Amino acid sequence: MNILVINCGSSSLKFQLIDAETERLIAKGLCERIGIDGSQIVYQPTGGSKEKKEVPMPDHTKAIELVLEALTNDKTGVVKSLDDIGAVGHRIVHGGEQFAASTIITKEVIQAIEECGELAPLHNPANLIGIDACRKLMPNTPMAAVFDTAFHQTMPEEAYLYALPYEYYEKYRVRRYGFHGTSHSYVSKRAAQVLGKAYEDLRIIVCHLGNGASVSAVQNGRCIDTSMGLTPLEGLIMGTRSGDIDPAIIEFIAHKENIGIDEIMDILNKKSGVLGLSGNFSSDFRDLEDAYLEGREEGVRAMKAFAYRVAKYIGAYTAAMNGVDAVCFTAGLGENSPLIRNMICEKLGFLGVTLDQEQNNRRGEDLVISTADSGTKVLVIPTNEELAIARETYALVGKNIG
Ligand code: ADP
């Protein structure tokens, strides 16, 4: 069965068509600037050349129409008709406490996702637009929702509660949810396979280091803590997000700069992180690495603070699990930067970590990068959220049909 995986943002839409039985990627692409001037679709069938086309896309329905046309047309299409797409898997950012697992999309599910929208006002509405557009164009195709938060729903109360008046949890469900769950789940399971050990027997720390970054502690196959919170702003230093700060800074800066809460939130989300730390030099780690290697102050400051924060979380989660068997790196930076892995692992002497530099310099595959006698295993596992979404969707749709 071919599964169309859709990841819908407010002005963009990423898609992949995956053969669920063989797990082969059939085609992938991206629609950008939806609802804005200059919208374009990028489409690439596996083994074929990449096509870019500027086409007006006033809304997501038009974008999905173009995606379906690209997948089925006579020239570059990869399937004969829409009947060859057996199911659609949608990435949904926030599933609140309602969703601890993926689910088939029904009217009730859509309503529940709408309710969670209050907790993710930037993301869930865009995800829902994607669902709505697909339902219009493929009314009889089963669809599944796969939530970024679901994997973290196993966290114990002591890890997910904030020390705020308890009524805020009772009234508004203010608590830690965590994000990137599909990636943390995929990577931790894959790490167990690579190590040839039972998932249920391991204590794994996953460092998902991309533009958005988070760490999670996975003990005996269950997530017990993660660094992002009510929203994806908490935890690690990120490309443009501050991660952990003293909450009193908000009031302090508001007074000093005479600005309101909306502007402060914008600063914390879009102007902080390594971008802010580097004095607006760059949010892209490739630029920061170059600057670091040239000894430029902007790069050194940002990279060192970033690595320090990751190591600090690894220490904390080692304590949370009373030890750790494997530390995994994934996502854009985690998968591609031997330098950042070295900078972080240098701080893990207390875990007996030593890296095999030859392995650390390899790329693009599942790797154990620690030496044979390293006290803790260190791995690089390229994440594949789309494949994980396709698997979840296939499992659900298969079950439903069967
Ligand atoms: P997101 O999905 O959150 O946008 P990604 O997982 O795609 O993020 O990661 C993007 C980040 O990874 C960027 O900051 C980018 O600079 C960094 N990155 C990608 N390739 C490399 C590389 N070869 N070396 C260092 N950093 C890299």
Coordinates of C-alpha atoms and ligand atoms in Angstrom, one line a residue:
M1 CA 0.0 0.0 0.0
N2 CA 1.3 3.5 -0.9
I3 CA 1.0 6.0 1.9
L4 CA 1.1 9.8 1.3
V5 CA 2.7 11.5 4.3
I6 CA 1.8 15.2 4.7
N7 CA 3.5 17.7 7.0
C8 CA 1.6 20.9 6.7
G9 CA 2.9 24.2 8.0
S10 CA 1.2 27.6 7.9
S11 CA 2.7 28.5 4.5
S12 CA 4.4 25.3 3.5
L13 CA 3.6 21.6 2.9
K14 CA 6.1 18.8 2.7
F15 CA 5.1 15.4 1.3
Q16 CA 6.4 11.9 0.7
L17 CA 4.9 8.9 -1.0
I18 CA 6.1 5.7 0.6
D19 CA 5.4 2.1 -0.3
A20 CA 4.5 0.8 3.1
E21 CA 5.3 -2.8 2.4
T22 CA 8.9 -2.3 1.2
E23 CA 9.3 1.1 2.9
R24 CA 10.7 2.5 -0.3
L25 CA 10.4 6.2 -0.9
I26 CA 8.5 6.7 -4.2
A27 CA 8.5 10.5 -4.5
K28 CA 8.9 13.5 -2.3
G29 CA 8.5 17.2 -2.5
L30 CA 7.5 20.5 -1.0
C31 CA 5.1 23.4 -1.6
E32 CA 6.4 26.7 -0.4
R33 CA 4.9 30.2 0.1
I34 CA 1.3 29.0 0.1
G35 CA -1.0 32.0 0.2
I36 CA 1.9 34.3 -0.5
D37 CA 3.3 35.7 -3.8
G38 CA 5.8 33.5 -5.6
S39 CA 4.6 30.1 -4.4
Q40 CA 6.3 27.1 -5.9
I41 CA 6.2 23.3 -5.9
V42 CA 9.3 21.2 -5.8
Y43 CA 8.8 17.6 -6.8
Q44 CA 11.2 14.7 -7.1
P45 CA 10.3 11.1 -8.0
T46 CA 12.9 8.6 -6.6
G47 CA 15.6 8.1 -9.2
G48 CA 14.2 11.0 -11.3
S49 CA 15.2 14.6 -11.6
K50 CA 14.0 17.4 -9.3
E51 CA 11.4 19.7 -10.8
K52 CA 10.6 23.2 -9.5
K53 CA 7.6 25.1 -10.7
E54 CA 6.2 28.4 -9.7
V55 CA 2.4 28.1 -9.6
P56 CA 0.0 30.3 -7.7
M57 CA -1.2 28.6 -4.6
P58 CA -3.8 30.7 -2.8
D59 CA -4.5 28.0 -0.2
H60 CA -3.5 24.5 1.0
T61 CA -6.3 22.8 -1.1
K62 CA -4.7 24.1 -4.2
A63 CA -1.2 22.9 -3.0
I64 CA -2.5 19.4 -2.3
E65 CA -4.3 19.4 -5.7
L66 CA -0.9 20.2 -7.3
V67 CA 0.8 17.5 -5.3
L68 CA -1.8 14.9 -6.3
E69 CA -1.5 16.0 -9.9
A70 CA 2.3 15.7 -9.8
L71 CA 2.1 12.2 -8.4
T72 CA -0.4 11.0 -11.0
N73 CA 0.4 12.9 -14.2
D74 CA 1.5 11.0 -17.4
K75 CA 5.0 12.4 -17.6
T76 CA 6.6 12.5 -14.1
G77 CA 3.8 10.7 -12.1
V78 CA 4.6 7.7 -10.1
V79 CA 1.1 6.2 -9.7
K80 CA -1.7 5.8 -12.2
S81 CA -4.5 7.3 -10.2
L82 CA -5.5 8.4 -6.7
D83 CA -6.8 4.9 -6.1
D84 CA -3.1 3.9 -5.8
I85 CA -2.7 6.0 -2.7
G86 CA -4.1 3.7 0.0
A87 CA -3.9 6.1 3.0
V88 CA -2.7 9.5 4.1
G89 CA -0.6 10.1 7.3
H90 CA -0.7 13.6 8.7
R91 CA 1.9 15.0 11.1
I92 CA 0.1 16.8 13.9
V93 CA 2.1 18.9 16.3
H94 CA 0.0 18.9 19.4
G95 CA -2.1 16.0 20.6
G96 CA -2.4 17.4 24.2
E97 CA -3.3 14.7 26.8
Q98 CA -6.0 13.2 24.5
F99 CA -3.6 11.4 22.2
A100 CA -1.0 9.1 23.6
A101 CA -0.9 7.3 20.2
S102 CA -1.6 7.8 16.5
T103 CA -5.2 7.5 15.5
I104 CA -7.4 7.2 12.4
I105 CA -8.9 10.6 11.6
T106 CA -12.6 10.9 12.3
K107 CA -14.9 13.9 12.9
E108 CA -14.3 13.4 16.7
V109 CA -10.6 13.3 16.2
I110 CA -10.6 16.5 14.2
Q111 CA -12.6 18.2 16.9
A112 CA -10.1 17.0 19.5
I113 CA -7.2 18.3 17.5
E114 CA -9.0 21.7 17.2
E115 CA -9.3 21.7 21.0
C116 CA -5.5 21.1 21.3
G117 CA -5.0 24.1 19.0
E118 CA -5.1 26.4 22.0
L119 CA -1.8 24.8 23.1
A120 CA -0.2 25.1 19.6
P121 CA -1.8 28.1 17.9
L122 CA 1.0 28.3 15.3
H123 CA 0.9 24.6 14.3
N124 CA -2.4 22.7 14.8
P125 CA -4.5 25.1 12.7
A126 CA -2.2 24.5 9.7
N127 CA -2.2 20.8 10.3
L128 CA -6.0 20.8 10.3
I129 CA -6.1 22.8 7.0
G130 CA -4.0 19.9 5.5
I131 CA -6.5 17.3 6.8
D132 CA -9.4 19.3 5.5
A133 CA -7.8 19.8 2.0
C134 CA -7.1 16.0 1.7
R135 CA -10.6 15.1 2.8
K136 CA -12.0 17.3 0.1
L137 CA -9.8 15.9 -2.6
M138 CA -9.7 12.2 -1.5
P139 CA -12.9 11.7 0.5
N140 CA -12.7 7.9 0.6
T141 CA -9.1 7.5 1.5
P142 CA -8.4 6.6 5.1
M143 CA -6.2 9.1 7.0
A144 CA -4.2 8.9 10.2
A145 CA -3.0 11.6 12.6
V146 CA 0.5 11.1 14.0
F147 CA 1.3 13.4 16.9
D148 CA 4.6 15.0 17.9
T149 CA 3.6 14.9 21.5
A150 CA 2.3 11.3 21.7
F151 CA 5.6 9.5 22.5
H152 CA 6.1 11.7 25.5
Q153 CA 2.7 10.9 27.1
T154 CA 4.4 8.2 29.2
M155 CA 6.3 10.7 31.3
P156 CA 5.5 10.5 35.0
E157 CA 3.8 13.3 36.8
E158 CA 7.0 14.4 38.5
A159 CA 8.5 15.0 35.1
Y160 CA 5.6 16.7 33.4
L161 CA 4.3 19.0 36.1
Y162 CA 5.5 22.6 36.5
A163 CA 5.8 24.0 40.0
L164 CA 3.0 26.4 39.4
P165 CA -0.4 26.6 41.2
Y166 CA -1.8 23.2 40.6
E167 CA -5.1 24.7 39.4
Y168 CA -3.4 25.8 36.2
Y169 CA -2.8 22.2 35.3
E170 CA -6.4 21.3 36.4
K171 CA -8.0 24.1 34.5
Y172 CA -5.8 24.6 31.5
R173 CA -3.7 21.5 31.3
V174 CA -0.5 23.6 31.7
R175 CA 2.3 20.9 31.8
R176 CA 5.2 19.5 29.9
Y177 CA 4.2 17.8 26.6
G178 CA 7.4 17.6 24.6
F179 CA 7.8 17.6 20.8
H180 CA 9.7 15.8 18.1
G181 CA 8.2 12.6 19.6
T182 CA 8.1 10.7 16.3
S183 CA 11.8 11.3 15.9
H184 CA 12.7 10.4 19.5
S185 CA 10.7 7.2 19.2
Y186 CA 12.1 6.2 15.8
V187 CA 15.7 7.0 16.8
S188 CA 15.6 5.2 20.2
K189 CA 14.0 2.1 18.6
R190 CA 16.6 2.1 15.8
A191 CA 19.4 2.5 18.3
A192 CA 18.3 -0.7 20.1
Q193 CA 18.3 -2.5 16.8
V194 CA 21.8 -1.2 15.9
L195 CA 23.1 -2.3 19.3
G196 CA 21.4 -5.7 18.9
K197 CA 19.7 -5.3 22.3
A198 CA 16.1 -5.4 23.4
Y199 CA 14.5 -1.9 23.4
E200 CA 12.8 -2.7 26.8
D201 CA 16.2 -3.3 28.4
L202 CA 17.9 0.0 27.5
R203 CA 18.3 3.5 28.9
I204 CA 18.7 5.8 25.9
I205 CA 19.2 9.6 25.6
V206 CA 18.2 11.0 22.2
C207 CA 19.6 14.4 21.2
H208 CA 17.5 15.7 18.3
L209 CA 19.6 18.6 17.2
G210 CA 18.2 20.6 14.3
N211 CA 16.9 24.1 14.0
G212 CA 14.5 23.1 16.7
A213 CA 16.3 20.9 19.2
S214 CA 15.3 18.6 22.1
V215 CA 16.6 15.8 24.3
S216 CA 14.6 12.9 25.6
A217 CA 15.2 10.2 28.2
V218 CA 13.9 6.8 27.1
Q219 CA 13.9 4.1 29.8
N220 CA 12.9 0.6 29.0
G221 CA 11.1 1.7 25.8
R222 CA 9.2 4.6 27.5
C223 CA 9.9 8.3 27.4
I224 CA 10.3 9.4 31.0
D225 CA 11.4 13.0 30.4
T226 CA 12.0 15.5 27.5
S227 CA 13.4 19.0 27.3
M228 CA 10.6 20.8 25.4
G229 CA 7.6 21.8 27.5
L230 CA 4.2 23.2 27.1
T231 CA 5.5 24.6 23.8
P232 CA 8.7 24.0 21.8
L233 CA 10.4 27.0 23.4
E234 CA 11.8 25.3 26.5
G235 CA 15.0 23.3 26.9
L236 CA 18.0 23.4 24.6
I237 CA 19.4 26.5 22.9
M238 CA 18.0 26.4 19.4
G239 CA 18.5 28.1 16.0
T240 CA 16.4 31.1 17.1
R241 CA 14.6 30.0 20.3
S242 CA 16.1 30.7 23.7
G243 CA 15.3 27.4 25.4
D244 CA 15.5 27.6 29.2
I245 CA 15.7 31.1 30.7
D246 CA 14.8 32.6 34.1
P247 CA 11.1 33.6 33.6
A248 CA 11.8 36.8 35.5
I249 CA 13.9 38.0 32.5
I250 CA 10.6 38.6 30.6
E251 CA 9.5 41.3 33.0
F252 CA 13.0 42.8 33.3
I253 CA 13.4 43.2 29.5
A254 CA 9.8 44.4 29.1
H255 CA 10.5 47.3 31.5
K256 CA 13.9 48.1 30.2
E257 CA 12.9 48.1 26.5
N258 CA 9.3 49.2 27.1
I259 CA 7.8 46.4 25.0
G260 CA 4.8 44.1 25.5
I261 CA 4.4 40.4 25.9
D262 CA 3.8 39.7 22.2
E263 CA 7.1 41.3 21.2
I264 CA 9.0 39.5 24.0
M265 CA 7.6 36.1 22.8
D266 CA 8.6 37.0 19.3
I267 CA 12.2 37.7 20.6
L268 CA 12.3 34.5 22.5
N269 CA 11.1 32.4 19.5
K270 CA 12.7 34.2 16.6
K271 CA 15.6 36.3 17.7
S272 CA 17.2 34.3 20.4
G273 CA 19.0 31.0 20.5
V274 CA 22.3 30.8 18.6
L275 CA 21.2 33.7 16.4
G276 CA 20.8 35.9 19.4
L277 CA 24.0 34.6 21.1
S278 CA 26.0 35.2 18.0
G279 CA 24.9 38.8 17.9
N280 CA 22.7 38.2 14.9
F281 CA 25.5 36.5 13.0
S282 CA 23.5 33.4 11.9
S283 CA 21.0 30.8 13.1
D284 CA 22.5 28.3 10.7
F285 CA 25.0 25.9 12.4
R286 CA 27.0 25.6 9.2
D287 CA 27.9 29.3 9.4
L288 CA 28.5 29.1 13.1
E289 CA 30.8 26.1 12.7
D290 CA 32.9 28.0 10.1
A291 CA 33.1 31.0 12.4
Y292 CA 34.0 28.7 15.3
L293 CA 36.8 27.1 13.3
E294 CA 38.1 30.6 12.3
G295 CA 38.1 31.5 16.0
R296 CA 35.6 34.2 15.5
E297 CA 34.0 35.3 18.8
E298 CA 30.4 35.1 17.6
G299 CA 30.7 31.4 16.6
V300 CA 32.8 30.4 19.6
R301 CA 30.3 31.9 22.0
A302 CA 27.2 30.3 20.4
M303 CA 28.7 26.9 19.7
K304 CA 30.1 26.5 23.2
A305 CA 26.9 27.5 24.9
F306 CA 24.9 25.2 22.7
A307 CA 27.2 22.2 23.4
Y308 CA 27.2 23.0 27.1
R309 CA 23.4 23.0 27.4
V310 CA 23.2 19.6 25.6
A311 CA 25.8 18.1 27.9
K312 CA 23.9 19.5 30.9
Y313 CA 20.7 17.8 29.8
I314 CA 22.5 14.5 29.2
G315 CA 23.8 14.7 32.8
A316 CA 20.3 15.4 34.1
Y317 CA 18.7 12.6 32.2
T318 CA 21.5 10.2 33.3
A319 CA 20.4 11.0 36.8
A320 CA 16.8 10.6 35.9
M321 CA 17.4 7.1 34.6
N322 CA 20.0 6.2 37.2
G323 CA 22.5 5.7 34.4
V324 CA 22.5 5.5 30.6
D325 CA 23.4 2.9 28.1
A326 CA 23.4 4.9 24.9
V327 CA 23.5 8.5 23.7
C328 CA 22.1 9.1 20.2
F329 CA 22.5 12.1 17.9
T330 CA 20.1 12.9 15.2
A331 CA 18.6 15.7 12.9
G332 CA 20.4 18.2 10.7
L333 CA 23.1 19.2 13.1
G334 CA 23.3 16.0 15.2
E335 CA 23.6 13.8 12.0
N336 CA 26.0 16.1 10.1
S337 CA 28.4 17.7 12.5
P338 CA 31.3 15.7 13.9
L339 CA 32.4 19.0 15.5
I340 CA 29.4 19.5 17.7
R341 CA 29.3 15.8 18.6
N342 CA 33.0 16.1 19.8
M343 CA 32.2 19.3 21.7
I344 CA 29.4 17.6 23.5
C345 CA 31.1 14.3 24.1
E346 CA 34.2 16.0 25.5
K347 CA 32.0 16.9 28.5
L348 CA 30.8 13.3 29.0
G349 CA 34.0 12.0 30.7
F350 CA 31.9 11.1 33.7
L351 CA 30.1 8.5 31.5
G352 CA 33.4 7.1 30.3
V353 CA 32.6 8.3 26.7
T354 CA 35.4 8.1 24.1
L355 CA 34.7 8.7 20.4
D356 CA 36.2 6.8 17.5
Q357 CA 37.1 9.8 15.3
E358 CA 37.0 7.8 12.1
Q359 CA 33.5 6.7 12.8
N360 CA 32.6 10.2 13.9
N361 CA 33.6 11.6 10.6
R362 CA 31.4 9.3 8.6
R363 CA 28.0 10.4 7.4
G364 CA 24.5 9.4 6.3
E365 CA 24.1 6.0 8.0
D366 CA 23.4 4.5 11.3
L367 CA 26.7 4.5 13.2
V368 CA 28.2 3.6 16.5
I369 CA 30.7 6.4 16.9
S370 CA 32.1 5.5 20.4
T371 CA 35.1 3.2 20.8
A372 CA 34.7 -0.4 21.7
D373 CA 35.9 0.3 25.3
S374 CA 33.8 3.5 25.7
G375 CA 31.9 3.5 29.0
T376 CA 28.7 4.5 27.2
K377 CA 27.7 3.8 23.6
V378 CA 27.3 6.9 21.4
L379 CA 25.4 6.6 18.1
V380 CA 24.4 8.6 15.1
I381 CA 21.0 7.6 13.8
P382 CA 19.6 9.6 10.9
T383 CA 16.0 10.4 11.8
N384 CA 13.2 9.6 9.4
E385 CA 10.0 11.1 10.7
E386 CA 8.1 10.5 7.4
L387 CA 8.9 6.8 7.4
A388 CA 7.8 6.6 11.0
I389 CA 4.5 8.3 10.1
A390 CA 4.0 6.0 7.2
R391 CA 4.6 3.0 9.5
E392 CA 2.1 4.2 12.0
T393 CA -0.5 5.0 9.3
Y394 CA 0.0 1.6 7.7
A395 CA -0.4 -0.2 11.1
L396 CA -3.6 1.7 11.8
V397 CA -5.2 1.4 8.4
G398 CA -4.2 -2.2 8.0
K399 CA -5.8 -2.9 11.4
N400 CA -8.9 -1.0 10.4
I401 CA -9.4 -2.8 7.1
G402 CA -8.5 -6.2 8.7
Ligands
ADP1 P1 14.5 21.6 11.4 O1 13.8 20.4 10.9 O2 14.3 21.9 12.8 O3 14.3 22.8 10.5 P2 17.0 20.2 10.6 O4 16.9 19.0 11.4 O5 16.7 20.3 9.2 O6 16.1 21.3 11.3 O7 18.4 20.9 10.9 C1 18.8 22.1 10.4 C2 20.1 22.6 11.1 O8 21.1 21.6 10.8 C3 20.6 23.9 10.5 O9 21.0 24.8 11.5 C4 21.8 23.5 9.7 O10 22.8 24.4 9.6 C5 22.3 22.2 10.4 N1 23.1 21.4 9.5 C6 22.7 20.8 8.3 N2 23.8 20.2 7.7 C7 24.9 20.5 8.5 C8 26.3 20.3 8.4 N3 26.8 19.6 7.4 N4 27.1 20.7 9.3 C9 26.6 21.5 10.4 N5 25.3 21.7 10.5 C10 24.4 21.3 9.6

